[in-house]
Amino acid sequence: MAMQLESVVPFGRSLDEYIKIFDLTDGDLQKSILSVGDGPASFNAEGTKLGYQIKSIDPLYIFAADRIRNRFYQVVDNIIEQVERTPGDWMWTYHGSPNGLRKRREQATEIFCADYEDGKNQGRYEIGELPQLKYRDCEYELGLSSHFLFLYSDHLDRNFHLDSILEMLRVCQEVRIFPLLTLMLQRSPHLQVIIEHLEGKGYKCEIRKVEYELQRGGNEMLRITKNEA
Ligand SMILES: C[S@@+](CC[C@H](N)C(=O)[O-])C[C@H]1O[C@@H](n2cnc3c(N)ncnc32)[C@H](O)[C@@H]1O
């Protein structure tokens, strides 16, 4: 079914946030990267300027930049108010305050929108959605999912997660997923079963503590490698 923009909350993170979220080293950033569900993150725009090879995919990319930007400004006040109403749910070590968070999200959206047309023409932003990817086996060295898999576990079931992660592993030599919490700040109910399934298939799964934490307790990333890596 075609995506309805009215049902989307287009919130995007920066390159610096992705580096911290995924514990990316200089070596990781030299890899060919497929970043899935990238929305209006500025990871691709900022990374491309530094010479990194990043492809971002998202069903949101059927829309033009001005529609994505307008949707962001329609929802941002409400989201920040929700954050302010739930002070116990958030850690402010990175963003400082709800206002700092808002500023960073605005900045990421603006950087993304300014880069979007060029990026689309260069094939850096492509329309695409899990659980199926159109890319070849092992086409990418590193696959990333930020704030999509596991976060929406209350809406997307275990089979969707398993199919999506296996598909990312078909296309990417290594996959990293953050966060491992749901929107309700619970560890995803799918996580353990999925790890057991993947280990049964010979993948190595590591839950790594990372420096980034906005959702309270949300400072863990899942790294999945094929066993020889
Ligand atoms: C909360 S945003 C995260 C954006 C970005 N990854 C970040 O962390 O800044 C979640 C994104 O997932 C995208 N999405 C929704 N359904 C998807 C699917 N089936 N496959 C891939 N991405 C999807 C949404 O359009 C949205 O842009």
CSV table of N, CA, C and O in Angstrom, one decimal, residues 16-102:
chain,number,residue,atom,x,y,z
A,16,ASP,N,26.9,12.5,13.3
A,16,ASP,CA,27.5,12.3,14.6
A,16,ASP,C,26.7,11.4,15.5
A,16,ASP,O,27.2,10.5,16.2
A,17,GLU,N,25.3,11.5,15.4
A,17,GLU,CA,24.5,10.6,16.1
A,17,GLU,C,24.6,9.2,15.6
A,17,GLU,O,24.7,8.2,16.4
A,18,TYR,N,24.7,9.0,14.3
A,18,TYR,CA,24.8,7.6,13.7
A,18,TYR,C,26.2,7.0,14.2
A,18,TYR,O,26.2,5.8,14.5
A,19,ILE,N,27.2,7.9,14.2
A,19,ILE,CA,28.5,7.4,14.6
A,19,ILE,C,28.4,6.8,16.0
A,19,ILE,O,28.9,5.7,16.3
A,20,LYS,N,27.8,7.5,16.9
A,20,LYS,CA,27.7,7.1,18.3
A,20,LYS,C,26.7,5.9,18.5
A,20,LYS,O,26.9,5.0,19.2
A,21,ILE,N,25.5,6.0,17.8
A,21,ILE,CA,24.5,5.0,17.8
A,21,ILE,C,25.1,3.6,17.4
A,21,ILE,O,24.8,2.6,18.0
A,22,PHE,N,25.9,3.6,16.3
A,22,PHE,CA,26.3,2.4,15.8
A,22,PHE,C,27.8,2.1,16.1
A,22,PHE,O,28.4,1.2,15.5
A,23,ASP,N,28.4,3.0,16.9
A,23,ASP,CA,29.8,2.8,17.3
A,23,ASP,C,30.7,2.6,16.1
A,23,ASP,O,31.5,1.7,15.9
A,24,LEU,N,30.5,3.6,15.1
A,24,LEU,CA,31.2,3.4,13.8
A,24,LEU,C,32.6,4.0,13.9
A,24,LEU,O,32.8,5.1,14.4
A,25,THR,N,33.6,3.2,13.5
A,25,THR,CA,35.0,3.6,13.5
A,25,THR,C,35.3,4.2,12.1
A,25,THR,O,34.5,4.1,11.2
A,26,ASP,N,36.5,4.8,12.0
A,26,ASP,CA,36.9,5.3,10.7
A,26,ASP,C,36.8,4.2,9.7
A,26,ASP,O,36.4,4.4,8.5
A,27,GLY,N,37.3,3.0,10.1
A,27,GLY,CA,37.3,1.9,9.1
A,27,GLY,C,35.8,1.5,8.7
A,27,GLY,O,35.6,1.2,7.5
A,28,ASP,N,34.9,1.5,9.6
A,28,ASP,CA,33.5,1.2,9.3
A,28,ASP,C,33.0,2.2,8.3
A,28,ASP,O,32.2,1.9,7.4
A,29,LEU,N,33.4,3.5,8.5
A,29,LEU,CA,32.8,4.5,7.6
A,29,LEU,C,33.4,4.5,6.2
A,29,LEU,O,32.9,5.1,5.3
A,30,GLN,N,34.5,3.7,6.0
A,30,GLN,CA,35.1,3.5,4.7
A,30,GLN,C,34.3,2.4,3.9
A,30,GLN,O,34.6,2.2,2.7
A,31,LYS,N,33.4,1.7,4.6
A,31,LYS,CA,32.7,0.6,3.9
A,31,LYS,C,31.6,1.1,3.1
A,31,LYS,O,31.1,2.2,3.2
A,32,SER,N,31.1,0.2,2.1
A,32,SER,CA,29.9,0.6,1.4
A,32,SER,C,28.7,0.3,2.4
A,32,SER,O,28.6,-0.8,2.9
A,33,ILE,N,27.9,1.3,2.6
A,33,ILE,CA,26.9,1.3,3.6
A,33,ILE,C,25.5,1.4,3.0
A,33,ILE,O,25.2,2.2,2.2
A,34,LEU,N,24.6,0.5,3.4
A,34,LEU,CA,23.2,0.6,3.1
A,34,LEU,C,22.4,0.9,4.4
A,34,LEU,O,22.4,0.1,5.3
A,35,SER,N,21.8,2.1,4.4
A,35,SER,CA,21.2,2.6,5.6
A,35,SER,C,19.6,2.5,5.4
A,35,SER,O,19.1,3.3,4.5
A,36,VAL,N,19.0,1.6,6.1
A,36,VAL,CA,17.6,1.3,5.7
A,36,VAL,C,16.6,2.1,6.7
A,36,VAL,O,16.9,2.1,7.9
A,37,GLY,N,15.6,2.6,6.1
A,37,GLY,CA,14.6,3.4,6.9
A,37,GLY,C,15.3,4.7,7.3
A,37,GLY,O,15.2,5.1,8.5
A,38,ASP,N,16.0,5.3,6.4
A,38,ASP,CA,16.8,6.5,6.8
A,38,ASP,C,16.1,7.8,7.0
A,38,ASP,O,16.6,8.7,7.6
A,39,GLY,N,14.8,7.8,6.4
A,39,GLY,CA,14.0,9.0,6.6
A,39,GLY,C,14.8,10.3,6.3
A,39,GLY,O,15.7,10.3,5.4
A,40,PRO,N,14.5,11.4,7.1
A,40,PRO,CA,15.2,12.7,6.8
A,40,PRO,C,16.5,12.8,7.7
A,40,PRO,O,16.8,13.9,8.1
A,41,ALA,N,17.2,11.7,7.9
A,41,ALA,CA,18.5,11.8,8.6
A,41,ALA,C,19.5,12.5,7.7
A,41,ALA,O,19.4,12.4,6.5
A,42,SER,N,20.4,13.2,8.3
A,42,SER,CA,21.4,13.9,7.5
A,42,SER,C,22.7,13.0,7.4
A,42,SER,O,23.7,13.5,7.0
A,43,PHE,N,22.6,11.8,7.9
A,43,PHE,CA,23.8,10.9,7.8
A,43,PHE,C,24.3,10.8,6.4
A,43,PHE,O,25.6,11.0,6.2
A,44,ASN,N,23.5,10.6,5.4
A,44,ASN,CA,23.9,10.4,4.0
A,44,ASN,C,24.5,11.8,3.5
A,44,ASN,O,25.6,11.8,2.9
A,45,ALA,N,23.8,12.8,3.7
A,45,ALA,CA,24.3,14.1,3.2
A,45,ALA,C,25.7,14.5,3.8
A,45,ALA,O,26.6,14.9,3.1
A,46,GLU,N,25.8,14.4,5.1
A,46,GLU,CA,27.0,14.7,5.8
A,46,GLU,C,28.1,13.7,5.4
A,46,GLU,O,29.3,14.1,5.2
A,47,GLY,N,27.8,12.5,5.4
A,47,GLY,CA,28.8,11.4,5.1
A,47,GLY,C,29.3,11.5,3.6
A,47,GLY,O,30.5,11.4,3.4
A,48,THR,N,28.4,11.8,2.7
A,48,THR,CA,28.8,12.0,1.3
A,48,THR,C,29.8,13.1,1.1
A,48,THR,O,30.8,12.9,0.4
A,49,LYS,N,29.6,14.2,1.9
A,49,LYS,CA,30.6,15.3,1.8
A,49,LYS,C,32.0,14.9,2.3
A,49,LYS,O,33.0,15.4,1.8
A,50,LEU,N,32.0,13.9,3.1
A,50,LEU,CA,33.3,13.4,3.7
A,50,LEU,C,33.9,12.2,2.8
A,50,LEU,O,34.9,11.6,3.2
A,51,GLY,N,33.1,11.9,1.7
A,51,GLY,CA,33.6,10.9,0.8
A,51,GLY,C,33.1,9.5,1.1
A,51,GLY,O,33.6,8.5,0.5
A,52,TYR,N,32.2,9.3,2.1
A,52,TYR,CA,31.7,8.0,2.4
A,52,TYR,C,30.7,7.5,1.3
A,52,TYR,O,30.1,8.3,0.7
A,53,GLN,N,30.6,6.2,1.2
A,53,GLN,CA,29.7,5.6,0.2
A,53,GLN,C,28.4,5.1,0.9
A,53,GLN,O,28.5,4.0,1.5
A,54,ILE,N,27.4,5.9,0.9
A,54,ILE,CA,26.2,5.6,1.7
A,54,ILE,C,25.0,5.6,0.7
A,54,ILE,O,24.8,6.6,0.0
A,55,LYS,N,24.2,4.5,0.8
A,55,LYS,CA,22.9,4.5,0.1
A,55,LYS,C,21.8,4.5,1.2
A,55,LYS,O,21.9,3.7,2.1
A,56,SER,N,20.9,5.4,1.1
A,56,SER,CA,19.8,5.4,2.0
A,56,SER,C,18.5,5.0,1.3
A,56,SER,O,18.2,5.4,0.2
A,57,ILE,N,17.7,4.1,2.0
A,57,ILE,CA,16.4,3.8,1.4
A,57,ILE,C,15.3,4.0,2.4
A,57,ILE,O,15.5,3.9,3.7
A,58,ASP,N,14.1,4.3,1.9
A,58,ASP,CA,13.0,4.6,2.8
A,58,ASP,C,11.8,4.7,1.9
A,58,ASP,O,11.9,5.3,0.8
A,59,PRO,N,10.6,4.2,2.3
A,59,PRO,CA,9.4,4.4,1.5
A,59,PRO,C,9.0,5.9,1.4
A,59,PRO,O,8.3,6.3,0.5
A,60,LEU,N,9.5,6.7,2.4
A,60,LEU,CA,9.2,8.1,2.4
A,60,LEU,C,9.8,8.9,1.2
A,60,LEU,O,9.3,9.9,0.9
A,61,TYR,N,10.7,8.2,0.5
A,61,TYR,CA,11.4,8.9,-0.6
A,61,TYR,C,10.5,9.0,-1.8
A,61,TYR,O,11.0,9.4,-2.9
A,62,ILE,N,9.3,8.5,-1.8
A,62,ILE,CA,8.4,8.8,-2.9
A,62,ILE,C,7.9,10.3,-2.9
A,62,ILE,O,7.4,10.8,-3.8
A,63,PHE,N,8.1,11.0,-1.7
A,63,PHE,CA,7.7,12.4,-1.6
A,63,PHE,C,8.8,13.3,-1.9
A,63,PHE,O,10.0,13.0,-1.7
A,64,ALA,N,8.4,14.5,-2.3
A,64,ALA,CA,9.4,15.6,-2.6
A,64,ALA,C,9.9,16.2,-1.3
A,64,ALA,O,9.2,16.1,-0.3
A,65,ALA,N,11.0,16.9,-1.4
A,65,ALA,CA,11.7,17.4,-0.2
A,65,ALA,C,10.7,18.4,0.6
A,65,ALA,O,10.6,18.4,1.8
A,66,ASP,N,10.0,19.3,-0.2
A,66,ASP,CA,9.2,20.3,0.5
A,66,ASP,C,8.1,19.6,1.3
A,66,ASP,O,7.7,20.0,2.4
A,67,ARG,N,7.5,18.5,0.8
A,67,ARG,CA,6.5,17.8,1.5
A,67,ARG,C,7.0,17.1,2.8
A,67,ARG,O,6.4,17.1,3.8
A,68,ILE,N,8.2,16.6,2.7
A,68,ILE,CA,8.8,15.9,3.9
A,68,ILE,C,9.1,17.0,4.9
A,68,ILE,O,8.8,16.9,6.1
A,69,ARG,N,9.7,18.2,4.5
A,69,ARG,CA,10.0,19.3,5.4
A,69,ARG,C,8.7,19.8,6.0
A,69,ARG,O,8.6,20.0,7.3
A,70,ASN,N,7.6,20.0,5.2
A,70,ASN,CA,6.4,20.5,5.8
A,70,ASN,C,5.8,19.5,6.8
A,70,ASN,O,5.3,20.0,7.9
A,71,ARG,N,5.9,18.3,6.5
A,71,ARG,CA,5.4,17.3,7.5
A,71,ARG,C,6.2,17.3,8.8
A,71,ARG,O,5.6,17.3,9.9
A,72,PHE,N,7.5,17.5,8.7
A,72,PHE,CA,8.3,17.6,9.9
A,72,PHE,C,7.9,18.8,10.7
A,72,PHE,O,7.6,18.6,11.9
A,73,TYR,N,7.7,19.9,10.1
A,73,TYR,CA,7.3,21.1,10.9
A,73,TYR,C,5.9,21.0,11.4
A,73,TYR,O,5.5,21.6,12.4
A,74,GLN,N,5.0,20.2,10.8
A,74,GLN,CA,3.7,20.0,11.3
A,74,GLN,C,3.7,19.2,12.6
A,74,GLN,O,2.9,19.4,13.5
A,75,VAL,N,4.7,18.2,12.7
A,75,VAL,CA,4.6,17.3,13.9
A,75,VAL,C,5.6,17.7,15.0
A,75,VAL,O,5.4,17.2,16.1
A,76,VAL,N,6.6,18.5,14.7
A,76,VAL,CA,7.7,18.6,15.7
A,76,VAL,C,7.2,19.2,17.0
A,76,VAL,O,7.7,18.7,18.1
A,77,ASP,N,6.3,20.2,17.0
A,77,ASP,CA,5.9,20.8,18.3
A,77,ASP,C,5.3,19.8,19.2
A,77,ASP,O,5.6,19.7,20.4
A,78,ASN,N,4.4,19.0,18.6
A,78,ASN,CA,3.7,18.0,19.3
A,78,ASN,C,4.6,16.9,19.9
A,78,ASN,O,4.5,16.5,21.1
A,79,ILE,N,5.6,16.5,19.1
A,79,ILE,CA,6.6,15.5,19.6
A,79,ILE,C,7.4,16.1,20.8
A,79,ILE,O,7.6,15.4,21.8
A,80,ILE,N,7.8,17.3,20.6
A,80,ILE,CA,8.6,17.9,21.7
A,80,ILE,C,7.8,18.1,23.0
A,80,ILE,O,8.2,17.8,24.1
A,81,GLU,N,6.5,18.4,22.8
A,81,GLU,CA,5.6,18.5,24.0
A,81,GLU,C,5.5,17.2,24.7
A,81,GLU,O,5.5,17.1,25.9
A,82,GLN,N,5.3,16.1,23.9
A,82,GLN,CA,5.2,14.8,24.5
A,82,GLN,C,6.5,14.5,25.3
A,82,GLN,O,6.4,13.9,26.3
A,83,VAL,N,7.6,14.8,24.7
A,83,VAL,CA,8.9,14.6,25.4
A,83,VAL,C,8.9,15.4,26.7
A,83,VAL,O,9.3,14.8,27.8
A,84,GLU,N,8.5,16.6,26.7
A,84,GLU,CA,8.5,17.4,27.9
A,84,GLU,C,7.6,16.9,29.0
A,84,GLU,O,7.8,17.1,30.2
A,85,ARG,N,6.5,16.2,28.5
A,85,ARG,CA,5.5,15.7,29.5
A,85,ARG,C,6.0,14.4,30.1
A,85,ARG,O,5.4,13.9,31.1
A,86,THR,N,7.1,13.8,29.6
A,86,THR,CA,7.5,12.5,30.1
A,86,THR,C,9.0,12.6,30.5
A,86,THR,O,9.9,11.9,29.9
A,87,PRO,N,9.4,13.5,31.4
A,87,PRO,CA,10.8,13.8,31.7
A,87,PRO,C,11.6,12.6,32.2
A,87,PRO,O,12.8,12.5,31.9
A,88,GLY,N,10.9,11.6,32.8
A,88,GLY,CA,11.6,10.5,33.3
A,88,GLY,C,12.1,9.5,32.2
A,88,GLY,O,12.8,8.6,32.4
A,89,ASP,N,11.6,9.7,31.0
A,89,ASP,CA,11.8,8.7,29.9
A,89,ASP,C,13.1,9.1,29.1
A,89,ASP,O,13.5,8.3,28.2
A,90,TRP,N,13.7,10.2,29.4
A,90,TRP,CA,14.8,10.7,28.5
A,90,TRP,C,16.1,11.0,29.2
A,90,TRP,O,16.1,11.4,30.4
A,91,MET,N,17.2,10.8,28.5
A,91,MET,CA,18.5,11.2,29.0
A,91,MET,C,19.0,12.4,28.2
A,91,MET,O,18.9,12.3,26.9
A,92,TRP,N,19.5,13.4,28.8
A,92,TRP,CA,19.9,14.6,28.1
A,92,TRP,C,21.4,14.8,28.0
A,92,TRP,O,21.8,15.9,27.7
A,93,THR,N,22.2,13.7,28.1
A,93,THR,CA,23.6,13.9,28.0
A,93,THR,C,24.0,14.3,26.7
A,93,THR,O,25.0,15.1,26.5
A,94,TYR,N,23.3,14.0,25.6
A,94,TYR,CA,23.8,14.4,24.3
A,94,TYR,C,23.1,15.7,23.8
A,94,TYR,O,23.7,16.6,23.3
A,95,HIS,N,21.8,15.7,23.9
A,95,HIS,CA,21.0,16.9,23.4
A,95,HIS,C,20.9,18.0,24.3
A,95,HIS,O,20.5,19.1,23.9
A,96,GLY,N,21.1,17.8,25.6
A,96,GLY,CA,21.0,18.9,26.6
A,96,GLY,C,19.6,19.1,27.1
A,96,GLY,O,19.4,19.2,28.3
A,97,SER,N,18.7,19.2,26.3
A,97,SER,CA,17.3,19.6,26.7
A,97,SER,C,16.3,19.2,25.5
A,97,SER,O,16.8,19.0,24.4
A,98,PRO,N,15.0,19.3,25.8
A,98,PRO,CA,14.1,19.1,24.7
A,98,PRO,C,14.3,20.1,23.5
A,98,PRO,O,14.2,19.8,22.4
A,99,ASN,N,14.7,21.3,23.9
A,99,ASN,CA,14.9,22.3,22.9
A,99,ASN,C,16.2,22.0,22.1
A,99,ASN,O,16.2,22.2,20.9
A,100,GLY,N,17.2,21.5,22.8
A,100,GLY,CA,18.4,21.0,22.0
A,100,GLY,C,18.0,19.9,21.0
A,100,GLY,O,18.5,19.9,19.9
A,101,LEU,N,17.2,19.0,21.5
A,101,LEU,CA,16.7,17.9,20.6
A,101,LEU,C,16.0,18.5,19.4
A,101,LEU,O,16.3,18.1,18.2
A,102,ARG,N,15.1,19.4,19.6
A,102,ARG,CA,14.4,20.0,18.5
A,102,ARG,C,15.3,20.7,17.5
A,102,ARG,O,15.2,20.5,16.3
